[in-house]
Amino acid sequence: MKFLTANTPALSLPRIAAGLATDYGLSGHLSPLYSERDQTLLLRTDTGDGLVVKIVNAAEDAAQIDCQLAVLQHIARTDPELGVPRVRLSRSGQTRSLIDTHLIYVLSFLEGRVPGHAPLPPRTLALIGTLQALLAKAMRGFFHPAAGTRALLWDSRLIARLVPHLSQLPAPYSAQARTAIDHFLAHTLPELPKLRAQILHADLHGHNLVLSPDGSPSGVIDFGDMLHGPLILDLANAICDFSTPDSFAEVSSHILRGYHAATPLDADEIAPLYDLILMRLIATALIIAFRRHASPDVPDYMAEGFGQLPLLTILLDLGRDGATDRFRQICGLPPLHHEPRSIAALLARRKRVMGQNPYLFYDPPLHIIRGEGVWLTDASGRRYLDFYNNVPILGHCHPGVTAAIATQSRILNTNTRYLGDQVLTYAERLGALTHGQLTACAFVNSGSEANDIAWRMARAWTGAQGFLCQDFAYHGITEAICAVSPSASKTGVLAPHVRTIMAPDRYHHSQHSAASFAADADRAIESLAECGLKPAAVIIDAAFMTNGILEPLPDYLAQVFAKVRAAGGLCIADEVQSGFGRMGTHFWGYQHHGVIPDFVTIGKPAGNGHPIGVVLTRPEILDHFVATSAFFSTFGGNNVACAAGLAVLDAIDTEDLVRHASTVGAHFKAGLTALMHRHCIIGDVRVTGLAAGVELVSDRATRTPAKAECERLINLLKDQGVLAGSEGINGNVIKMRPPLAVTIADIDFALAALDRALSLLYSVPKWSCT
């Protein structure tokens, strides 16, 4: 392989001196410097200036030399303060010339100390990481075809070429190296093309580093191993080459910390760092072993401190997961791999600091440590398909949203007392999604707050005090909104100004029509009137989630809204659970009912989990409210929240998620309906888009709720790897709300898991179909 044996040039000093005098007009004292494959000399001119003279290896392509010289000129333009050699032009203005058959070029000499393999203090190591990041930044805009096509021996991505030489490593290192290489080729190498890439120095170590008199890094030399590759490859090489078996933990921590401070790394870049360090170490050890075998009499500076095989043992003992978690922690990211902790111990801690009622899902509860897309992972590493949590509506840790949050948080995050584009753009886009019907926005931090402010606006506009909601509704945790959240009440006693209306549950009340269901609003309004009250507002969740995920009943909500408005009240559409395309076909849940509310309130999913709350209403209602009430939310509409909100809207649009929810939801409904034919405990299936409810009954004829069985089934389903919840006034409805990014394959996985869980449920009791 090229340069596996170096074969460095060996021109005489007089011949070199003559060429320098002719082509560069230079003279002085020449002394050799070590170089792996080129003949390198220091020229001290008569004035005392130092210059580096490079006689290029005959096997080197001239285009590679042109690339090296061009990048040095590029760096001189992009970061003139960066300590790299400067190109000395020949008398004819060229960057290189020719002596005999060898190319020659001249660079400035960086004065200072080259540390070699000497140990370096933490401060210097951190500054090395920063210097490397700054060097990569200065090279970021540079490209040369020669670097893009170079197959360099030291490129870790080409480690497969060195596999034939593994036998030259002593046992057990050869077997350990083979296992590491196999994993790299199968799992890590295919992921590298997805990462940030550019032309890199790729060879920063103690022999290519120059230190100033105070010990701080002042420059980088030797661009001979430059290549085009993922940015993280540069850092991996440096960490490996500066490390010894005794210093790896310290060296890697400080260099990585310094690098990340100048160029933040993301999780995808940190993921392959351990394997790239391993490959650099193994490649170095193999090259040294080959050279010792092929040329035992030729001195090799690398053999002194590079490729130390005991470091391989240190790395393997640390392990990929352990090392990656350390790297993530240094870069401010949570660990991916947790030591499993006792559920009982965590539960006891929780009760001590969060109250005796733990309010947890599942029995036993789950210790979740990571989320990605539609999946959650617990501390043991088991993954669960999340079909319950509607907050990350796009999926857990959606890259577009997390990137928007991280980017904006590094720029500005303040309140709306200042002018800014983001909050206005977000408000305009939200208003446009109502087709311009509700264009005024009040920003808060949650759905509860949004509903609270909508209620205050309704009272201010109407002058009335009465409040209507569904008979088992949930709308939030503030005192005012908890009053219209009877599903959260432990007493069942309504506040004096609140009346509930019958939910349009056609499964249990099949004799009712839209009109007869809606007529219950007349009763509620009359009940308020008997106490001298008028309705200020009715609040509705268009998916009727807490009532058991009821499918839209045509004309029902239109009639309710008409009755409330006739009594002087306004209509609030709580879209926290039903909006943002969850129900498919339309962006908003209320659009499935053919109505136009006076308020739309949003929360949790609007930021894919980032705190956001917004009230959308008509401009005249908002203007009247702020003219008669003091209102300002410090964090409402802040820059980071709006960045998250805009990223969610972008994703829904670009990923076509509203249509996707309709398509996948139809497949889901068909699968659940098929399960209903197989399992008699399923009394009803209700699905609109990706809002699904499966009602369990112990007797289909009497439709007797199977509450205990529902609770048991949720835990059985969890054991099968799918997370769901329960809902409904009788607690017998399996509630499933997967992220909008869920796929047909995910749906099929969930259906199969539900089928197995239902079969396990039959042992207690034995059902009979009628």
CSV table of C-alpha atoms in Angstrom, one decimal, residues 300-731:
chain,number,residue,atom,x,y,z
A,300,ASP,CA,10.5,5.1,13.1
A,301,TYR,CA,9.6,8.1,15.3
A,302,MET,CA,6.1,6.7,15.6
A,303,ALA,CA,7.2,3.6,17.4
A,304,GLU,CA,8.1,5.6,20.4
A,305,GLY,CA,4.7,6.7,21.6
A,306,PHE,CA,2.0,6.0,18.9
A,307,GLY,CA,-0.2,3.0,18.6
A,308,GLN,CA,0.3,1.8,22.2
A,309,LEU,CA,-1.6,-1.5,22.3
A,310,PRO,CA,-2.2,-1.4,26.1
A,311,LEU,CA,-4.4,1.6,25.2
A,312,LEU,CA,-6.6,-0.8,23.2
A,313,THR,CA,-7.2,-2.8,26.4
A,314,ILE,CA,-8.1,0.4,28.3
A,315,LEU,CA,-10.6,1.4,25.6
A,316,LEU,CA,-12.2,-2.0,25.4
A,317,ASP,CA,-12.5,-2.1,29.2
A,318,LEU,CA,-14.2,1.3,29.2
A,319,GLY,CA,-16.6,0.1,26.5
A,320,ARG,CA,-18.4,1.8,23.8
A,321,ASP,CA,-21.4,2.7,25.9
A,322,GLY,CA,-19.4,3.9,28.8
A,323,ALA,CA,-17.1,6.1,26.7
A,324,THR,CA,-19.9,7.5,24.7
A,325,ASP,CA,-21.8,8.5,27.8
A,326,ARG,CA,-18.7,10.2,29.1
A,327,PHE,CA,-18.3,12.1,25.8
A,328,ARG,CA,-22.0,13.1,25.8
A,329,GLN,CA,-21.7,14.4,29.4
A,330,ILE,CA,-18.7,16.5,28.5
A,331,CYS,CA,-20.7,18.0,25.7
A,332,GLY,CA,-23.7,18.7,27.9
A,333,LEU,CA,-25.9,15.8,26.7
A,334,PRO,CA,-27.6,13.3,28.9
A,335,PRO,CA,-26.2,9.8,29.0
A,336,LEU,CA,-27.7,7.2,26.8
A,337,HIS,CA,-26.9,4.2,28.9
A,338,HIS,CA,-28.0,4.2,32.6
A,339,GLU,CA,-27.1,1.7,35.2
A,340,PRO,CA,-30.5,0.1,36.0
A,341,ARG,CA,-31.7,1.3,39.3
A,342,SER,CA,-34.2,-0.3,41.7
A,343,ILE,CA,-37.7,0.7,40.8
A,344,ALA,CA,-38.5,0.5,44.5
A,345,ALA,CA,-35.7,2.8,45.4
A,346,LEU,CA,-36.7,5.4,42.8
A,347,LEU,CA,-40.3,5.2,43.9
A,348,ALA,CA,-39.3,5.8,47.5
A,349,ARG,CA,-37.2,8.8,46.5
A,350,ARG,CA,-40.1,10.1,44.5
A,351,LYS,CA,-42.5,9.8,47.4
A,352,ARG,CA,-40.1,11.7,49.7
A,353,VAL,CA,-39.9,14.7,47.4
A,354,MET,CA,-43.0,14.6,45.3
A,355,GLY,CA,-45.7,13.4,47.7
A,356,GLN,CA,-47.1,10.0,48.7
A,357,ASN,CA,-49.3,9.7,45.6
A,358,PRO,CA,-46.8,8.8,42.9
A,359,TYR,CA,-49.3,9.2,40.1
A,360,LEU,CA,-47.4,6.9,37.7
A,361,PHE,CA,-48.3,4.8,34.7
A,362,TYR,CA,-48.2,1.0,34.8
A,363,ASP,CA,-47.5,-1.5,37.5
A,364,PRO,CA,-44.6,-1.7,38.1
A,365,PRO,CA,-43.8,1.8,36.8
A,366,LEU,CA,-41.2,2.3,34.0
A,367,HIS,CA,-37.9,4.1,34.4
A,368,ILE,CA,-37.7,5.8,31.0
A,369,ILE,CA,-34.3,7.2,30.1
A,370,ARG,CA,-34.5,8.0,26.4
A,371,GLY,CA,-37.0,8.8,23.6
A,372,GLU,CA,-36.6,8.7,19.8
A,373,GLY,CA,-39.4,9.0,17.3
A,374,VAL,CA,-42.2,6.7,18.4
A,375,TRP,CA,-40.0,4.8,20.8
A,376,LEU,CA,-39.1,5.1,24.5
A,377,THR,CA,-36.3,3.2,26.1
A,378,ASP,CA,-36.1,2.2,29.8
A,379,ALA,CA,-33.0,1.9,32.0
A,380,SER,CA,-32.6,-1.8,31.1
A,381,GLY,CA,-32.4,-0.9,27.4
A,382,ARG,CA,-35.9,-2.3,26.5
A,383,ARG,CA,-37.7,-0.2,23.9
A,384,TYR,CA,-41.5,0.5,24.0
A,385,LEU,CA,-43.7,1.8,21.2
A,386,ASP,CA,-45.3,5.0,22.6
A,387,PHE,CA,-49.0,5.0,21.7
A,388,TYR,CA,-50.1,7.1,24.6
A,389,ASN,CA,-48.1,10.4,24.9
A,390,ASN,CA,-49.6,13.0,22.7
A,391,VAL,CA,-47.2,15.7,23.8
A,392,PRO,CA,-44.4,14.9,21.4
A,393,ILE,CA,-46.8,15.0,18.5
A,394,LEU,CA,-44.1,14.7,15.9
A,395,GLY,CA,-42.3,12.0,17.9
A,396,HIS,CA,-39.8,12.1,20.7
A,397,CYS,CA,-36.8,14.4,20.2
A,398,HIS,CA,-37.7,15.4,16.7
A,399,PRO,CA,-34.4,16.6,15.1
A,400,GLY,CA,-36.0,19.7,13.5
A,401,VAL,CA,-37.5,20.9,16.8
A,402,THR,CA,-34.5,20.1,19.0
A,403,ALA,CA,-32.2,21.8,16.5
A,404,ALA,CA,-34.5,24.9,16.4
A,405,ILE,CA,-34.6,25.0,20.3
A,406,ALA,CA,-30.8,24.6,20.6
A,407,THR,CA,-30.0,27.1,17.9
A,408,GLN,CA,-32.3,29.8,19.2
A,409,SER,CA,-31.3,29.3,22.9
A,410,ARG,CA,-27.7,30.2,21.8
A,411,ILE,CA,-28.9,33.4,20.2
A,412,LEU,CA,-31.7,35.0,22.2
A,413,ASN,CA,-34.5,34.1,24.6
A,414,THR,CA,-36.5,37.0,26.0
A,415,ASN,CA,-40.0,38.2,26.4
A,416,THR,CA,-42.4,39.9,24.0
A,417,ARG,CA,-41.9,43.4,25.5
A,418,TYR,CA,-39.4,43.8,22.7
A,419,LEU,CA,-40.1,43.7,19.0
A,420,GLY,CA,-39.2,40.5,17.2
A,421,ASP,CA,-40.1,38.6,14.1
A,422,GLN,CA,-40.5,35.1,15.5
A,423,VAL,CA,-43.5,35.6,17.6
A,424,LEU,CA,-45.2,37.6,14.8
A,425,THR,CA,-44.4,35.0,12.2
A,426,TYR,CA,-45.7,32.2,14.5
A,427,ALA,CA,-48.9,34.2,15.2
A,428,GLU,CA,-49.5,34.8,11.5
A,429,ARG,CA,-49.0,31.2,10.6
A,430,LEU,CA,-51.4,30.0,13.4
A,431,GLY,CA,-54.0,32.6,12.3
A,432,ALA,CA,-53.7,31.5,8.7
A,433,LEU,CA,-54.4,27.9,9.7
A,434,THR,CA,-57.8,29.1,11.0
A,435,HIS,CA,-58.4,30.5,7.4
A,436,GLY,CA,-58.1,33.9,8.9
A,437,GLN,CA,-61.1,33.5,11.2
A,438,LEU,CA,-59.1,33.8,14.4
A,439,THR,CA,-56.0,36.0,13.9
A,440,ALA,CA,-55.3,37.6,17.3
A,441,CYS,CA,-53.0,35.6,19.6
A,442,ALA,CA,-52.3,35.8,23.3
A,443,PHE,CA,-49.2,33.8,24.3
A,444,VAL,CA,-48.8,31.8,27.5
A,445,ASN,CA,-46.9,28.6,28.5
A,446,SER,CA,-49.4,25.8,28.6
A,447,GLY,CA,-52.8,24.6,27.5
A,448,SER,CA,-54.1,25.1,31.1
A,449,GLU,CA,-53.0,28.8,31.0
A,450,ALA,CA,-54.4,29.2,27.5
A,451,ASN,CA,-57.8,27.9,28.6
A,452,ASP,CA,-57.7,30.1,31.7
A,453,ILE,CA,-57.1,33.2,29.6
A,454,ALA,CA,-59.8,32.2,27.1
A,455,TRP,CA,-62.2,31.9,30.0
A,456,ARG,CA,-61.2,35.4,31.3
A,457,MET,CA,-61.6,36.9,27.8
A,458,ALA,CA,-65.1,35.3,27.5
A,459,ARG,CA,-66.1,36.7,30.8
A,460,ALA,CA,-64.8,40.1,29.9
A,461,TRP,CA,-66.5,40.1,26.5
A,462,THR,CA,-69.9,38.7,27.7
A,463,GLY,CA,-70.1,40.0,31.2
A,464,ALA,CA,-71.5,36.6,32.1
A,465,GLN,CA,-70.2,34.1,34.7
A,466,GLY,CA,-71.5,30.7,33.7
A,467,PHE,CA,-69.2,28.0,32.2
A,468,LEU,CA,-70.3,24.8,30.3
A,469,CYS,CA,-68.2,21.7,29.6
A,470,GLN,CA,-68.7,18.0,28.8
A,471,ASP,CA,-69.7,15.7,31.6
A,472,PHE,CA,-66.3,14.0,31.9
A,473,ALA,CA,-64.1,16.7,30.4
A,474,TYR,CA,-60.5,17.7,31.2
A,475,HIS,CA,-59.0,21.1,30.3
A,476,GLY,CA,-56.3,21.9,32.8
A,477,ILE,CA,-55.0,22.5,36.3
A,478,THR,CA,-55.6,26.2,37.1
A,479,GLU,CA,-58.3,26.8,39.6
A,480,ALA,CA,-60.7,28.3,37.0
A,481,ILE,CA,-60.1,25.5,34.5
A,482,CYS,CA,-60.0,22.7,37.0
A,483,ALA,CA,-63.7,23.7,37.6
A,484,VAL,CA,-64.5,22.5,34.1
A,485,SER,CA,-62.3,19.4,34.4
A,486,PRO,CA,-64.8,17.0,36.1
A,487,SER,CA,-62.6,14.0,35.1
A,488,ALA,CA,-60.0,15.3,37.5
A,489,SER,CA,-62.4,15.8,40.4
A,490,LYS,CA,-62.2,13.4,43.3
A,491,THR,CA,-65.5,14.8,44.9
A,492,GLY,CA,-67.7,15.0,41.8
A,493,VAL,CA,-69.1,18.3,43.1
A,494,LEU,CA,-69.3,21.1,40.5
A,495,ALA,CA,-68.6,24.7,41.2
A,496,PRO,CA,-71.7,26.8,41.4
A,497,HIS,CA,-71.1,28.5,38.0
A,498,VAL,CA,-70.4,25.3,36.1
A,499,ARG,CA,-72.8,23.0,34.3
A,500,THR,CA,-71.9,19.8,32.4
A,501,ILE,CA,-73.5,18.7,29.2
A,502,MET,CA,-74.0,15.1,28.0
A,503,ALA,CA,-71.2,13.7,25.8
A,504,PRO,CA,-72.3,12.5,22.3
A,505,ASP,CA,-71.6,8.8,23.2
A,506,ARG,CA,-73.5,6.8,20.5
A,507,TYR,CA,-72.2,3.5,21.8
A,508,HIS,CA,-74.0,3.8,25.1
A,509,HIS,CA,-76.8,6.0,23.9
A,510,SER,CA,-77.6,4.7,20.5
A,511,GLN,CA,-81.1,6.1,20.7
A,512,HIS,CA,-79.9,9.7,20.7
A,513,SER,CA,-79.5,11.8,17.6
A,514,ALA,CA,-77.3,14.9,17.2
A,515,ALA,CA,-80.2,17.1,18.1
A,516,SER,CA,-81.1,15.1,21.3
A,517,PHE,CA,-77.6,15.1,22.5
A,518,ALA,CA,-77.3,18.8,21.8
A,519,ALA,CA,-80.6,19.4,23.6
A,520,ASP,CA,-78.8,18.8,26.9
A,521,ALA,CA,-77.1,22.1,26.4
A,522,ASP,CA,-80.6,23.7,26.8
A,523,ARG,CA,-81.0,22.0,30.1
A,524,ALA,CA,-77.6,23.2,31.3
A,525,ILE,CA,-78.3,26.8,30.2
A,526,GLU,CA,-81.7,26.7,31.9
A,527,SER,CA,-80.0,25.4,35.1
A,528,LEU,CA,-77.6,28.3,35.1
A,529,ALA,CA,-80.6,30.7,34.6
A,530,GLU,CA,-82.3,29.3,37.6
A,531,CYS,CA,-79.3,30.6,39.6
A,532,GLY,CA,-79.3,33.9,37.9
A,533,LEU,CA,-76.4,33.1,35.6
A,534,LYS,CA,-75.8,33.2,31.9
A,535,PRO,CA,-73.1,31.2,30.1
A,536,ALA,CA,-70.0,33.1,29.3
A,537,ALA,CA,-68.5,30.2,27.4
A,538,VAL,CA,-68.6,26.5,26.6
A,539,ILE,CA,-65.3,24.6,26.2
A,540,ILE,CA,-65.1,21.5,24.0
A,541,ASP,CA,-62.4,19.1,23.1
A,542,ALA,CA,-63.3,18.1,19.5
A,543,ALA,CA,-62.0,14.5,20.0
A,544,PHE,CA,-63.8,14.0,23.3
A,545,MET,CA,-60.7,12.3,24.6
A,546,THR,CA,-61.6,12.0,28.2
A,547,ASN,CA,-65.1,10.8,27.3
A,548,GLY,CA,-63.6,7.8,25.6
A,549,ILE,CA,-62.4,9.3,22.2
A,550,LEU,CA,-65.7,9.7,20.5
A,551,GLU,CA,-65.9,10.1,16.8
A,552,PRO,CA,-67.4,13.3,15.5
A,553,LEU,CA,-71.2,13.3,15.3
A,554,PRO,CA,-72.3,15.5,12.4
A,555,ASP,CA,-74.1,18.7,13.4
A,556,TYR,CA,-73.9,18.0,17.1
A,557,LEU,CA,-71.3,20.6,18.0
A,558,ALA,CA,-72.8,23.1,15.6
A,559,GLN,CA,-76.1,22.9,17.5
A,560,VAL,CA,-74.4,23.2,20.9
A,561,PHE,CA,-72.5,26.3,19.7
A,562,ALA,CA,-75.6,27.8,18.4
A,563,LYS,CA,-77.5,27.3,21.7
A,564,VAL,CA,-74.6,28.8,23.7
A,565,ARG,CA,-74.3,31.8,21.4
A,566,ALA,CA,-78.1,32.3,21.5
A,567,ALA,CA,-77.7,32.6,25.3
A,568,GLY,CA,-75.0,35.2,24.9
A,569,GLY,CA,-72.0,32.9,25.4
A,570,LEU,CA,-68.8,32.2,23.4
A,571,CYS,CA,-67.3,28.9,22.3
A,572,ILE,CA,-63.8,27.7,23.2
A,573,ALA,CA,-62.2,24.9,21.1
A,574,ASP,CA,-59.6,23.2,23.3
A,575,GLU,CA,-57.2,21.9,20.6
A,576,VAL,CA,-54.4,20.7,23.0
A,577,GLN,CA,-55.2,17.0,22.3
A,578,SER,CA,-57.3,17.2,19.1
A,579,GLY,CA,-55.4,19.8,17.0
A,580,PHE,CA,-52.3,19.8,14.9
A,581,GLY,CA,-53.5,17.2,12.5
A,582,ARG,CA,-54.0,14.4,15.1
A,583,MET,CA,-57.5,13.7,13.8
A,584,GLY,CA,-56.4,13.6,10.2
A,585,THR,CA,-58.0,15.4,7.2
A,586,HIS,CA,-58.0,18.8,8.9
A,587,PHE,CA,-55.4,20.7,10.9
A,588,TRP,CA,-57.8,21.5,13.7
A,589,GLY,CA,-60.1,19.1,15.5
A,590,TYR,CA,-63.1,21.6,15.4
A,591,GLN,CA,-62.9,21.6,11.6
A,592,HIS,CA,-64.2,18.0,11.7
A,593,HIS,CA,-67.4,19.4,13.2
A,594,GLY,CA,-67.9,22.1,10.6
A,595,VAL,CA,-67.9,24.9,13.2
A,596,ILE,CA,-66.0,28.1,13.9
A,597,PRO,CA,-65.2,28.7,17.5
A,598,ASP,CA,-64.6,32.1,19.2
A,599,PHE,CA,-61.4,30.8,20.7
A,600,VAL,CA,-58.8,28.1,19.9
A,601,THR,CA,-56.5,27.1,22.7
A,602,ILE,CA,-53.3,25.1,22.2
A,603,GLY,CA,-50.5,23.8,24.5
A,604,LYS,CA,-48.3,20.8,24.8
A,605,PRO,CA,-48.0,19.4,21.2
A,606,ALA,CA,-47.5,22.9,19.7
A,607,GLY,CA,-43.9,22.8,20.8
A,608,ASN,CA,-43.5,19.0,20.6
A,609,GLY,CA,-43.1,19.1,24.4
A,610,HIS,CA,-41.5,22.5,24.7
A,611,PRO,CA,-43.7,24.7,26.9
A,612,ILE,CA,-46.1,26.7,24.7
A,613,GLY,CA,-49.6,28.0,25.2
A,614,VAL,CA,-51.6,30.2,22.8
A,615,VAL,CA,-55.1,31.6,22.7
A,616,LEU,CA,-56.3,32.4,19.2
A,617,THR,CA,-59.4,34.6,18.9
A,618,ARG,CA,-60.9,37.5,17.0
A,619,PRO,CA,-59.0,40.8,17.3
A,620,GLU,CA,-61.9,42.7,18.9
A,621,ILE,CA,-62.2,40.1,21.7
A,622,LEU,CA,-58.5,40.4,22.5
A,623,ASP,CA,-58.5,44.2,22.3
A,624,HIS,CA,-61.4,44.4,24.6
A,625,PHE,CA,-59.7,42.1,27.1
A,626,VAL,CA,-56.4,43.9,27.3
A,627,ALA,CA,-58.3,47.2,27.5
A,628,THR,CA,-60.1,46.0,30.6
A,629,SER,CA,-57.7,43.6,32.2
A,630,ALA,CA,-54.0,43.5,33.1
A,631,PHE,CA,-52.4,40.7,31.1
A,632,PHE,CA,-48.8,39.8,30.4
A,633,SER,CA,-47.0,36.5,30.4
A,634,THR,CA,-43.3,36.8,31.0
A,635,PHE,CA,-42.4,33.6,29.1
A,636,GLY,CA,-45.3,33.5,26.8
A,637,GLY,CA,-44.2,33.9,23.2
A,638,ASN,CA,-40.5,33.8,24.0
A,639,ASN,CA,-38.0,33.3,21.2
A,640,VAL,CA,-37.2,29.6,22.0
A,641,ALA,CA,-40.9,28.7,22.4
A,642,CYS,CA,-41.7,30.3,19.0
A,643,ALA,CA,-38.7,28.6,17.4
A,644,ALA,CA,-40.1,25.3,18.6
A,645,GLY,CA,-43.6,26.2,17.5
A,646,LEU,CA,-42.5,27.2,14.0
A,647,ALA,CA,-40.4,24.0,13.7
A,648,VAL,CA,-43.5,21.9,14.5
A,649,LEU,CA,-45.6,23.7,11.9
A,650,ASP,CA,-42.7,23.2,9.4
A,651,ALA,CA,-42.5,19.5,10.1
A,652,ILE,CA,-46.3,19.0,9.8
A,653,ASP,CA,-46.2,20.8,6.5
A,654,THR,CA,-43.1,19.3,4.9
A,655,GLU,CA,-43.7,15.8,6.2
A,656,ASP,CA,-47.4,15.9,5.1
A,657,LEU,CA,-48.4,14.7,8.5
A,658,VAL,CA,-52.1,15.6,8.4
A,659,ARG,CA,-52.7,13.5,5.3
A,660,HIS,CA,-50.4,10.8,6.8
A,661,ALA,CA,-52.5,10.7,10.0
A,662,SER,CA,-55.6,10.1,7.9
A,663,THR,CA,-53.9,7.2,5.9
A,664,VAL,CA,-52.3,5.5,8.8
A,665,GLY,CA,-55.3,6.1,11.0
A,666,ALA,CA,-57.5,4.3,8.5
A,667,HIS,CA,-55.2,1.3,8.6
A,668,PHE,CA,-55.2,1.4,12.4
A,669,LYS,CA,-59.0,1.5,12.5
A,670,ALA,CA,-59.3,-1.5,10.1
A,671,GLY,CA,-56.8,-3.5,12.3
A,672,LEU,CA,-58.6,-2.7,15.5
A,673,THR,CA,-62.0,-3.6,13.9
A,674,ALA,CA,-60.5,-6.9,12.9
A,675,LEU,CA,-59.4,-7.5,16.5
A,676,MET,CA,-62.9,-6.7,17.7
A,677,HIS,CA,-64.2,-9.6,15.6
A,678,ARG,CA,-61.6,-11.9,17.2
A,679,HIS,CA,-61.9,-10.7,20.8
A,680,CYS,CA,-65.3,-10.5,22.4
A,681,ILE,CA,-64.1,-8.1,25.2
A,682,ILE,CA,-63.9,-5.3,22.6
A,683,GLY,CA,-67.3,-3.7,22.5
A,684,ASP,CA,-66.5,-0.7,20.3
A,685,VAL,CA,-63.7,0.8,18.2
A,686,ARG,CA,-63.6,4.5,17.7
A,687,VAL,CA,-60.8,6.0,15.6
A,688,THR,CA,-60.5,9.5,14.0
A,689,GLY,CA,-57.0,9.9,12.4
A,690,LEU,CA,-54.6,9.0,15.1
A,691,ALA,CA,-57.0,9.4,18.0
A,692,ALA,CA,-58.1,5.8,18.9
A,693,GLY,CA,-60.3,4.4,21.6
A,694,VAL,CA,-61.1,0.7,22.2
A,695,GLU,CA,-63.9,0.2,24.7
A,696,LEU,CA,-63.8,-3.0,26.7
A,697,VAL,CA,-67.0,-4.6,28.0
A,698,SER,CA,-67.6,-7.8,30.0
A,699,ASP,CA,-70.9,-8.4,28.1
A,700,ARG,CA,-71.5,-7.0,24.6
A,701,ALA,CA,-75.3,-7.3,25.1
A,702,THR,CA,-75.4,-5.2,28.2
A,703,ARG,CA,-72.3,-3.2,27.3
A,704,THR,CA,-71.1,-3.6,30.9
A,705,PRO,CA,-67.8,-1.7,31.4
A,706,ALA,CA,-64.7,-3.9,32.0
A,707,LYS,CA,-62.7,-1.4,34.0
A,708,ALA,CA,-60.5,-3.9,35.9
A,709,GLU,CA,-59.8,-5.8,32.8
A,710,CYS,CA,-58.9,-2.5,31.0
A,711,GLU,CA,-56.3,-1.7,33.7
A,712,ARG,CA,-54.9,-5.2,33.5
A,713,LEU,CA,-54.8,-5.1,29.7
A,714,ILE,CA,-52.8,-1.9,29.7
A,715,ASN,CA,-50.1,-3.6,31.8
A,716,LEU,CA,-50.2,-6.7,29.6
A,717,LEU,CA,-49.8,-4.5,26.5
A,718,LYS,CA,-46.8,-2.8,28.2
A,719,ASP,CA,-45.3,-6.2,28.7
A,720,GLN,CA,-45.7,-6.7,24.9
A,721,GLY,CA,-43.8,-3.5,24.2
A,722,VAL,CA,-46.6,-1.0,23.6
A,723,LEU,CA,-47.6,1.9,25.9
A,724,ALA,CA,-51.2,2.9,26.0
A,725,GLY,CA,-53.6,4.5,28.6
A,726,SER,CA,-57.1,4.2,29.8
A,727,GLU,CA,-59.9,6.8,29.5
A,728,GLY,CA,-63.6,7.2,29.7
A,729,ILE,CA,-66.0,7.9,32.6
A,730,ASN,CA,-65.9,4.2,33.4
A,731,GLY,CA,-62.2,3.8,32.9
